[in-house]
PDB file of C-alpha atoms in Angstrom:
ATOM      1  CA  ASP A 286       0.010  -0.003  -0.021  1.00 61.00           C
ATOM      2  CA  ALA A 287       1.070   3.277  -0.407  1.00 67.00           C
ATOM      3  CA  GLY A 288       2.322   5.232   2.126  1.00 91.00           C
ATOM      4  CA  ILE A 289       0.219   8.090   2.527  1.00 95.00           C
ATOM      5  CA  THR A 290      -1.719   9.101   6.044  1.00 96.00           C
ATOM      6  CA  GLN A 291      -4.316  11.977   6.058  1.00 97.00           C
ATOM      7  CA  SER A 292      -5.171  13.738   9.519  1.00 96.00           C
ATOM      8  CA  PRO A 293      -7.833  14.533  11.443  1.00 97.00           C
ATOM      9  CA  ARG A 294      -9.573  11.368   9.924  1.00 96.00           C
ATOM     10  CA  HIS A 295     -12.974  13.483  11.902  1.00 97.00           C
ATOM     11  CA  LYS A 296     -13.415  16.734  12.480  1.00 97.00           C
ATOM     12  CA  VAL A 297     -16.881  18.291  13.328  1.00 97.00           C
ATOM     13  CA  THR A 298     -16.277  22.029  13.231  1.00 97.00           C
ATOM     14  CA  GLU A 299     -18.448  24.525  13.523  1.00 96.00           C
ATOM     15  CA  THR A 300     -19.273  27.661  10.350  1.00 97.00           C
ATOM     16  CA  GLY A 301     -16.877  30.563  10.392  1.00 96.00           C
ATOM     17  CA  THR A 302     -14.278  28.695  11.866  1.00 96.00           C
ATOM     18  CA  PRO A 303     -10.746  27.647  10.149  1.00 96.00           C
ATOM     19  CA  VAL A 304     -10.014  23.955   9.365  1.00 97.00           C
ATOM     20  CA  THR A 305      -6.437  22.124   7.950  1.00 98.00           C
ATOM     21  CA  LEU A 306      -6.994  19.125   6.741  1.00 98.00           C
ATOM     22  CA  ARG A 307      -2.900  17.380   6.621  1.00 98.00           C
ATOM     23  CA  CYS A 308      -1.997  14.850   4.039  1.00 98.00           C
ATOM     24  CA  HIS A 309       1.452  13.480   4.388  1.00 98.00           C
ATOM     25  CA  GLN A 310       3.350  10.510   2.379  1.00 96.00           C
ATOM     26  CA  THR A 311       6.355   8.656   2.289  1.00 95.00           C
ATOM     27  CA  GLU A 312       6.355   8.125  -0.990  1.00 90.00           C
ATOM     28  CA  ASN A 313       9.016  10.608  -2.509  1.00 90.00           C
ATOM     29  CA  HIS A 314       6.103  11.041  -5.498  1.00 89.00           C
ATOM     30  CA  ARG A 315       5.873  14.362  -7.261  1.00 87.00           C
ATOM     31  CA  TYR A 316       2.222  15.471  -7.738  1.00 89.00           C
ATOM     32  CA  MET A 317      -0.355  15.543  -4.493  1.00 92.00           C
ATOM     33  CA  TYR A 318      -4.153  15.990  -5.053  1.00 93.00           C
ATOM     34  CA  TRP A 319      -6.809  17.166  -2.536  1.00 96.00           C
ATOM     35  CA  TYR A 320     -10.737  15.808  -4.218  1.00 96.00           C
ATOM     36  CA  ARG A 321     -14.065  15.686  -2.451  1.00 97.00           C
ATOM     37  CA  GLN A 322     -16.527  13.302  -2.720  1.00 96.00           C
ATOM     38  CA  ASP A 323     -20.028  14.195  -2.162  1.00 94.00           C
ATOM     39  CA  PRO A 324     -23.097  11.569  -3.385  1.00 88.00           C
ATOM     40  CA  GLY A 325     -23.895  11.972  -6.508  1.00 85.00           C
ATOM     41  CA  HIS A 326     -20.716  14.208  -7.799  1.00 88.00           C
ATOM     42  CA  GLY A 327     -18.026  11.197  -7.474  1.00 89.00           C
ATOM     43  CA  LEU A 328     -15.012  12.310  -6.733  1.00 93.00           C
ATOM     44  CA  ARG A 329     -14.162  16.003  -7.851  1.00 93.00           C
ATOM     45  CA  LEU A 330     -10.604  17.869  -7.772  1.00 92.00           C
ATOM     46  CA  ILE A 331     -10.469  20.997  -5.282  1.00 95.00           C
ATOM     47  CA  HIS A 332      -6.786  21.470  -6.318  1.00 94.00           C
ATOM     48  CA  TYR A 333      -3.672  19.618  -7.014  1.00 92.00           C
ATOM     49  CA  SER A 334       0.354  20.101  -6.527  1.00 91.00           C
ATOM     50  CA  TYR A 335       3.210  19.305  -8.985  1.00 86.00           C
ATOM     51  CA  GLY A 336       6.495  20.071  -6.899  1.00 87.00           C
ATOM     52  CA  VAL A 337       7.098  22.076  -2.954  1.00 92.00           C
ATOM     53  CA  LYS A 338       5.565  25.133  -3.863  1.00 90.00           C
ATOM     54  CA  ASP A 339       3.231  24.304  -7.015  1.00 90.00           C
ATOM     55  CA  THR A 340      -0.102  24.434  -6.711  1.00 92.00           C
ATOM     56  CA  ASP A 341      -2.787  25.303  -8.485  1.00 90.00           C
ATOM     57  CA  LYS A 342      -6.261  25.347  -8.742  1.00 91.00           C
ATOM     58  CA  GLY A 343      -8.600  22.143  -9.406  1.00 89.00           C
ATOM     59  CA  GLU A 344     -12.987  22.238 -10.019  1.00 88.00           C
ATOM     60  CA  VAL A 345     -14.138  22.996  -6.957  1.00 94.00           C
ATOM     61  CA  SER A 346     -11.339  25.752  -5.479  1.00 94.00           C
ATOM     62  CA  ASP A 347     -13.560  28.074  -4.401  1.00 95.00           C
ATOM     63  CA  GLY A 348     -13.378  28.115  -0.709  1.00 96.00           C
ATOM     64  CA  TYR A 349      -9.958  26.459  -0.403  1.00 97.00           C
ATOM     65  CA  SER A 350      -6.944  26.587  -0.221  1.00 97.00           C
ATOM     66  CA  VAL A 351      -3.011  25.039  -0.163  1.00 97.00           C
ATOM     67  CA  SER A 352       0.227  25.111   0.772  1.00 97.00           C
ATOM     68  CA  ARG A 353       3.377  22.617  -0.094  1.00 96.00           C
ATOM     69  CA  SER A 354       6.367  23.144   1.807  1.00 95.00           C
ATOM     70  CA  LYS A 355       8.209  20.228   1.962  1.00 95.00           C
ATOM     71  CA  THR A 356       7.619  16.869  -0.877  1.00 94.00           C
ATOM     72  CA  GLU A 357       5.698  14.977   1.252  1.00 96.00           C
ATOM     73  CA  ASP A 358       3.361  17.445   3.223  1.00 97.00           C
ATOM     74  CA  PHE A 359       0.269  19.180   1.036  1.00 97.00           C
ATOM     75  CA  LEU A 360      -2.157  20.953   3.702  1.00 98.00           C
ATOM     76  CA  LEU A 361      -5.719  21.842   2.370  1.00 98.00           C
ATOM     77  CA  THR A 362      -7.382  24.954   4.118  1.00 98.00           C
ATOM     78  CA  LEU A 363     -10.817  26.279   4.988  1.00 97.00           C
ATOM     79  CA  GLU A 364     -10.602  29.700   5.814  1.00 93.00           C
ATOM     80  CA  SER A 365     -13.572  29.814   7.447  1.00 96.00           C
ATOM     81  CA  ALA A 366     -16.038  26.695   6.639  1.00 96.00           C
ATOM     82  CA  THR A 367     -19.286  26.152   5.698  1.00 97.00           C
ATOM     83  CA  SER A 368     -22.248  23.893   5.769  1.00 96.00           C
ATOM     84  CA  SER A 369     -21.359  23.329   1.965  1.00 96.00           C
ATOM     85  CA  GLN A 370     -17.859  22.050   2.548  1.00 97.00           C
ATOM     86  CA  THR A 371     -19.020  19.159   4.628  1.00 97.00           C
ATOM     87  CA  SER A 372     -18.211  16.167   2.793  1.00 97.00           C
ATOM     88  CA  VAL A 373     -15.081  13.464   2.672  1.00 97.00           C
ATOM     89  CA  TYR A 374     -12.364  15.055   1.823  1.00 98.00           C
ATOM     90  CA  PHE A 375      -9.234  12.605  -0.205  1.00 97.00           C
ATOM     91  CA  CYS A 376      -5.586  13.185  -0.329  1.00 96.00           C
ATOM     92  CA  ALA A 377      -3.880  10.978  -3.359  1.00 94.00           C
ATOM     93  CA  ILE A 378      -0.008  10.865  -4.978  1.00 92.00           C
ATOM     94  CA  SER A 379       1.393  10.100  -7.894  1.00 87.00           C
ATOM     95  CA  GLU A 380       4.827   9.740  -9.806  1.00 78.00           C
ATOM     96  CA  HIS A 381       4.829  10.808 -13.513  1.00 64.00           C
ATOM     97  CA  ARG A 382       7.811   8.870 -14.212  1.00 58.00           C
ATOM     98  CA  ALA A 383       6.397   5.719 -13.254  1.00 54.00           C
ATOM     99  CA  TYR A 384       3.995   6.012 -16.720  1.00 59.00           C
ATOM    100  CA  THR A 385       1.180   3.930 -15.464  1.00 68.00           C
ATOM    101  CA  GLY A 386      -0.970   7.350 -14.511  1.00 74.00           C
ATOM    102  CA  GLU A 387      -2.417   5.889 -11.788  1.00 82.00           C
ATOM    103  CA  LEU A 388      -3.516   7.844  -8.475  1.00 88.00           C
ATOM    104  CA  PHE A 389      -3.227   6.220  -4.839  1.00 91.00           C
ATOM    105  CA  PHE A 390      -5.417   7.675  -2.635  1.00 94.00           C
ATOM    106  CA  GLY A 391      -5.592   8.501   1.372  1.00 95.00           C
ATOM    107  CA  GLU A 392      -8.171   6.756   3.406  1.00 94.00           C
ATOM    108  CA  GLY A 393     -10.203  10.265   4.063  1.00 96.00           C
ATOM    109  CA  SER A 394     -11.281  12.509   6.026  1.00 97.00           C
ATOM    110  CA  ARG A 395     -15.023  12.802   6.991  1.00 97.00           C
ATOM    111  CA  LEU A 396     -15.052  16.946   7.545  1.00 98.00           C
ATOM    112  CA  THR A 397     -18.448  18.040   9.496  1.00 97.00           C
ATOM    113  CA  VAL A 398     -19.209  22.487   9.462  1.00 97.00           C
ATOM    114  CA  LEU A 399     -22.121  22.309  11.805  1.00 95.00           C
TER     115      LEU A 399
ATOM    116  CA  ALA B 167     -12.685  19.479 -21.397  1.00 78.00           C
ATOM    117  CA  GLN B 168     -12.678  15.916 -20.583  1.00 84.00           C
ATOM    118  CA  THR B 169     -16.032  14.282 -19.125  1.00 91.00           C
ATOM    119  CA  VAL B 170     -17.292  10.969 -17.560  1.00 95.00           C
ATOM    120  CA  THR B 171     -20.697   9.796 -17.532  1.00 97.00           C
ATOM    121  CA  GLN B 172     -21.749   6.188 -15.582  1.00 97.00           C
ATOM    122  CA  SER B 173     -24.902   6.402 -16.861  1.00 95.00           C
ATOM    123  CA  GLN B 174     -26.064   3.623 -14.164  1.00 96.00           C
ATOM    124  CA  PRO B 175     -26.616   5.001 -10.708  1.00 95.00           C
ATOM    125  CA  GLU B 176     -27.223   1.264  -8.833  1.00 97.00           C
ATOM    126  CA  MET B 177     -26.555  -1.747 -10.092  1.00 97.00           C
ATOM    127  CA  SER B 178     -27.516  -5.737  -8.246  1.00 97.00           C
ATOM    128  CA  VAL B 179     -26.074  -8.581  -9.499  1.00 97.00           C
ATOM    129  CA  GLN B 180     -26.848 -12.378  -7.817  1.00 97.00           C
ATOM    130  CA  GLU B 181     -23.234 -14.177  -6.426  1.00 97.00           C
ATOM    131  CA  ALA B 182     -21.528 -16.186  -9.253  1.00 97.00           C
ATOM    132  CA  GLU B 183     -23.379 -13.924 -12.131  1.00 97.00           C
ATOM    133  CA  THR B 184     -22.009 -11.491 -14.476  1.00 98.00           C
ATOM    134  CA  VAL B 185     -22.612  -8.084 -14.512  1.00 98.00           C
ATOM    135  CA  THR B 186     -21.287  -5.455 -16.497  1.00 98.00           C
ATOM    136  CA  LEU B 187     -20.631  -1.137 -15.359  1.00 98.00           C
ATOM    137  CA  SER B 188     -21.085   1.107 -18.213  1.00 98.00           C
ATOM    138  CA  CYS B 189     -18.964   4.265 -18.804  1.00 98.00           C
ATOM    139  CA  THR B 190     -18.253   6.581 -21.437  1.00 98.00           C
ATOM    140  CA  TYR B 191     -16.529   9.395 -21.524  1.00 97.00           C
ATOM    141  CA  ASP B 192     -15.575  12.672 -23.336  1.00 95.00           C
ATOM    142  CA  THR B 193     -12.095  13.789 -25.017  1.00 91.00           C
ATOM    143  CA  SER B 194     -10.763  15.069 -28.010  1.00 89.00           C
ATOM    144  CA  GLU B 195      -7.005  13.638 -26.728  1.00 87.00           C
ATOM    145  CA  SER B 196      -5.811  10.548 -29.021  1.00 87.00           C
ATOM    146  CA  ASP B 197      -3.360   9.781 -25.844  1.00 85.00           C
ATOM    147  CA  TYR B 198      -5.022   8.882 -21.904  1.00 89.00           C
ATOM    148  CA  TYR B 199      -5.596   6.596 -19.498  1.00 90.00           C
ATOM    149  CA  LEU B 200      -8.826   5.041 -17.922  1.00 94.00           C
ATOM    150  CA  PHE B 201      -9.359   3.174 -14.967  1.00 95.00           C
ATOM    151  CA  TRP B 202     -11.868   1.369 -12.941  1.00 97.00           C
ATOM    152  CA  TYR B 203     -10.867   2.390  -8.829  1.00 96.00           C
ATOM    153  CA  LYS B 204     -14.083  -0.119  -6.605  1.00 97.00           C
ATOM    154  CA  GLN B 205     -14.895   2.532  -2.542  1.00 96.00           C
ATOM    155  CA  PRO B 206     -16.203  -0.769  -0.424  1.00 94.00           C
ATOM    156  CA  PRO B 207     -17.953   0.757   2.350  1.00 90.00           C
ATOM    157  CA  SER B 208     -14.173   1.412   4.161  1.00 87.00           C
ATOM    158  CA  ARG B 209     -14.005   4.501   1.866  1.00 89.00           C
ATOM    159  CA  GLN B 210     -10.806   3.438   0.651  1.00 90.00           C
ATOM    160  CA  MET B 211     -10.634   4.077  -2.642  1.00 93.00           C
ATOM    161  CA  ILE B 212      -9.095   0.778  -4.638  1.00 94.00           C
ATOM    162  CA  LEU B 213      -7.557   0.221  -8.645  1.00 94.00           C
ATOM    163  CA  VAL B 214      -9.269  -2.436 -10.086  1.00 96.00           C
ATOM    164  CA  ILE B 215      -8.163  -2.277 -13.993  1.00 96.00           C
ATOM    165  CA  ARG B 216      -6.222   0.509 -15.851  1.00 94.00           C
ATOM    166  CA  GLN B 217      -6.338   0.840 -19.679  1.00 94.00           C
ATOM    167  CA  GLU B 218      -3.877   2.886 -21.874  1.00 91.00           C
ATOM    168  CA  ALA B 219      -5.814   4.194 -24.522  1.00 91.00           C
ATOM    169  CA  TYR B 220      -3.075   3.477 -27.445  1.00 89.00           C
ATOM    170  CA  LYS B 221      -3.301  -0.356 -26.377  1.00 89.00           C
ATOM    171  CA  GLN B 222      -6.056  -2.548 -28.227  1.00 87.00           C
ATOM    172  CA  GLN B 223      -6.448  -4.770 -26.382  1.00 93.00           C
ATOM    173  CA  ASN B 224      -8.687  -4.923 -23.415  1.00 95.00           C
ATOM    174  CA  ALA B 225      -7.366  -5.321 -19.817  1.00 94.00           C
ATOM    175  CA  THR B 226      -8.082  -8.226 -17.938  1.00 95.00           C
ATOM    176  CA  GLU B 227      -7.115  -8.054 -14.195  1.00 94.00           C
ATOM    177  CA  ASN B 228      -9.057 -11.999 -12.948  1.00 95.00           C
ATOM    178  CA  ARG B 229     -12.330 -12.071 -12.873  1.00 97.00           C
ATOM    179  CA  PHE B 230     -12.315  -8.269 -14.114  1.00 98.00           C
ATOM    180  CA  SER B 231     -12.264  -6.956 -17.923  1.00 97.00           C
ATOM    181  CA  VAL B 232     -12.986  -3.878 -19.621  1.00 97.00           C
ATOM    182  CA  ASN B 233     -14.412  -3.408 -22.987  1.00 97.00           C
ATOM    183  CA  PHE B 234     -12.570  -0.567 -24.947  1.00 97.00           C
ATOM    184  CA  GLN B 235     -13.919   0.902 -27.358  1.00 96.00           C
ATOM    185  CA  LYS B 236     -12.037   3.733 -28.563  1.00 95.00           C
ATOM    186  CA  ALA B 237     -13.953   5.434 -31.203  1.00 94.00           C
ATOM    187  CA  ALA B 238     -17.125   5.226 -29.399  1.00 96.00           C
ATOM    188  CA  LYS B 239     -15.527   6.199 -26.326  1.00 96.00           C
ATOM    189  CA  SER B 240     -17.095   3.166 -24.251  1.00 97.00           C
ATOM    190  CA  PHE B 241     -14.849   2.005 -21.254  1.00 97.00           C
ATOM    191  CA  SER B 242     -16.953  -0.945 -19.988  1.00 98.00           C
ATOM    192  CA  LEU B 243     -16.109  -2.985 -16.714  1.00 98.00           C
ATOM    193  CA  LYS B 244     -17.121  -6.335 -16.588  1.00 98.00           C
ATOM    194  CA  ILE B 245     -17.131  -8.563 -13.244  1.00 98.00           C
ATOM    195  CA  SER B 246     -17.145 -12.429 -13.911  1.00 98.00           C
ATOM    196  CA  ASP B 247     -17.972 -15.113 -11.174  1.00 97.00           C
ATOM    197  CA  SER B 248     -19.347 -11.921  -8.885  1.00 97.00           C
ATOM    198  CA  GLN B 249     -18.504 -12.001  -5.154  1.00 97.00           C
ATOM    199  CA  LEU B 250     -19.913 -10.533  -2.088  1.00 96.00           C
ATOM    200  CA  GLY B 251     -16.712  -8.923  -1.392  1.00 96.00           C
ATOM    201  CA  ASP B 252     -17.854  -6.774  -5.051  1.00 97.00           C
ATOM    202  CA  ALA B 253     -20.301  -4.754  -3.247  1.00 97.00           C
ATOM    203  CA  ALA B 254     -18.777  -1.031  -3.517  1.00 97.00           C
ATOM    204  CA  MET B 255     -19.139   1.765  -5.627  1.00 96.00           C
ATOM    205  CA  TYR B 256     -17.572   1.673  -8.883  1.00 98.00           C
ATOM    206  CA  PHE B 257     -16.102   4.802 -10.249  1.00 97.00           C
ATOM    207  CA  CYS B 258     -14.506   5.038 -13.858  1.00 97.00           C
ATOM    208  CA  ALA B 259     -11.877   7.704 -14.331  1.00 95.00           C
ATOM    209  CA  TYR B 260     -10.125   8.948 -17.338  1.00 93.00           C
ATOM    210  CA  ARG B 261      -6.734  10.822 -17.037  1.00 88.00           C
ATOM    211  CA  SER B 262      -4.612  12.472 -19.631  1.00 83.00           C
ATOM    212  CA  ARG B 263      -1.143  10.402 -20.248  1.00 76.00           C
ATOM    213  CA  PHE B 264       1.358  12.542 -18.365  1.00 62.00           C
ATOM    214  CA  ARG B 265       3.735  15.204 -19.970  1.00 58.00           C
ATOM    215  CA  TYR B 266       6.696  17.320 -18.874  1.00 48.00           C
ATOM    216  CA  GLY B 267       6.136  20.541 -17.869  1.00 45.00           C
ATOM    217  CA  GLY B 268       3.369  22.593 -15.523  1.00 46.00           C
ATOM    218  CA  SER B 269       0.192  20.480 -14.477  1.00 48.00           C
ATOM    219  CA  GLN B 270      -1.257  17.669 -15.709  1.00 56.00           C
ATOM    220  CA  GLY B 271      -2.492  14.245 -14.760  1.00 63.00           C
ATOM    221  CA  ASN B 272      -5.498  15.138 -12.735  1.00 79.00           C
ATOM    222  CA  LEU B 273      -8.310  11.818 -12.684  1.00 85.00           C
ATOM    223  CA  ILE B 274     -11.139  12.710 -14.054  1.00 90.00           C
ATOM    224  CA  PHE B 275     -14.348  10.724 -12.421  1.00 93.00           C
ATOM    225  CA  GLY B 276     -17.536  10.032 -12.828  1.00 95.00           C
ATOM    226  CA  LYS B 277     -20.267  10.065 -10.182  1.00 95.00           C
ATOM    227  CA  GLY B 278     -20.160   6.496  -9.380  1.00 96.00           C
ATOM    228  CA  THR B 279     -22.200   3.265  -9.829  1.00 97.00           C
ATOM    229  CA  LYS B 280     -23.033   1.614  -7.127  1.00 96.00           C
ATOM    230  CA  LEU B 281     -23.181  -2.414  -7.047  1.00 98.00           C
ATOM    231  CA  SER B 282     -25.354  -4.505  -5.024  1.00 97.00           C
ATOM    232  CA  VAL B 283     -25.039  -8.544  -4.935  1.00 97.00           C
ATOM    233  CA  LYS B 284     -27.197 -10.865  -3.813  1.00 96.00           C
ATOM    234  CA  PRO B 285     -26.422 -13.920  -1.936  1.00 94.00           C
TER     235      PRO B 285
END
């Protein structure tokens, strides 16, 4: 199994509070991604990173920011959480040199915003 | 932009029988990957099978096989001898083949098909 750890795995917070989700990898992969999963929508890309300090927006980036100061860590921040951000968040990694195209996923973090 | 469509929100199969999950996609690219991921109740995303677009031969992995029709942009998953452990959400996904430089390789998912297996 790919070494991907997400924390926290479960979090309940209140509207307007800041939240940070952490993704930590031990694979030294270059690419890291944050997806959110909602019923009826599948997984949608929030932000991704293609190197340290290199990040870009995905399909549903509004209300989220990311940072990557080290290869192994990719942080997702909700500056002021809203109820619409209640979701399950997945981190994923990939190494382009593998030429397999596969993404490896973490176990997900369930966030509830009351 | 690429899109992936799974037209069957739910499917059901009898244990030991065969079931086929449908997936279509839209792209103007000629070089890409297609995947089926399985998500059991544990939430873990598990790769089931992969297909490179340049390969004409359909991928197989034990009881799982695909029917890849590039011209029709169709990528169905067949599960043979269905087992209770196959019950899960199945996601079809598309990914452009890697290119050097810049941001590439985001995985685009369909909305999923929930598969139930009846004993």
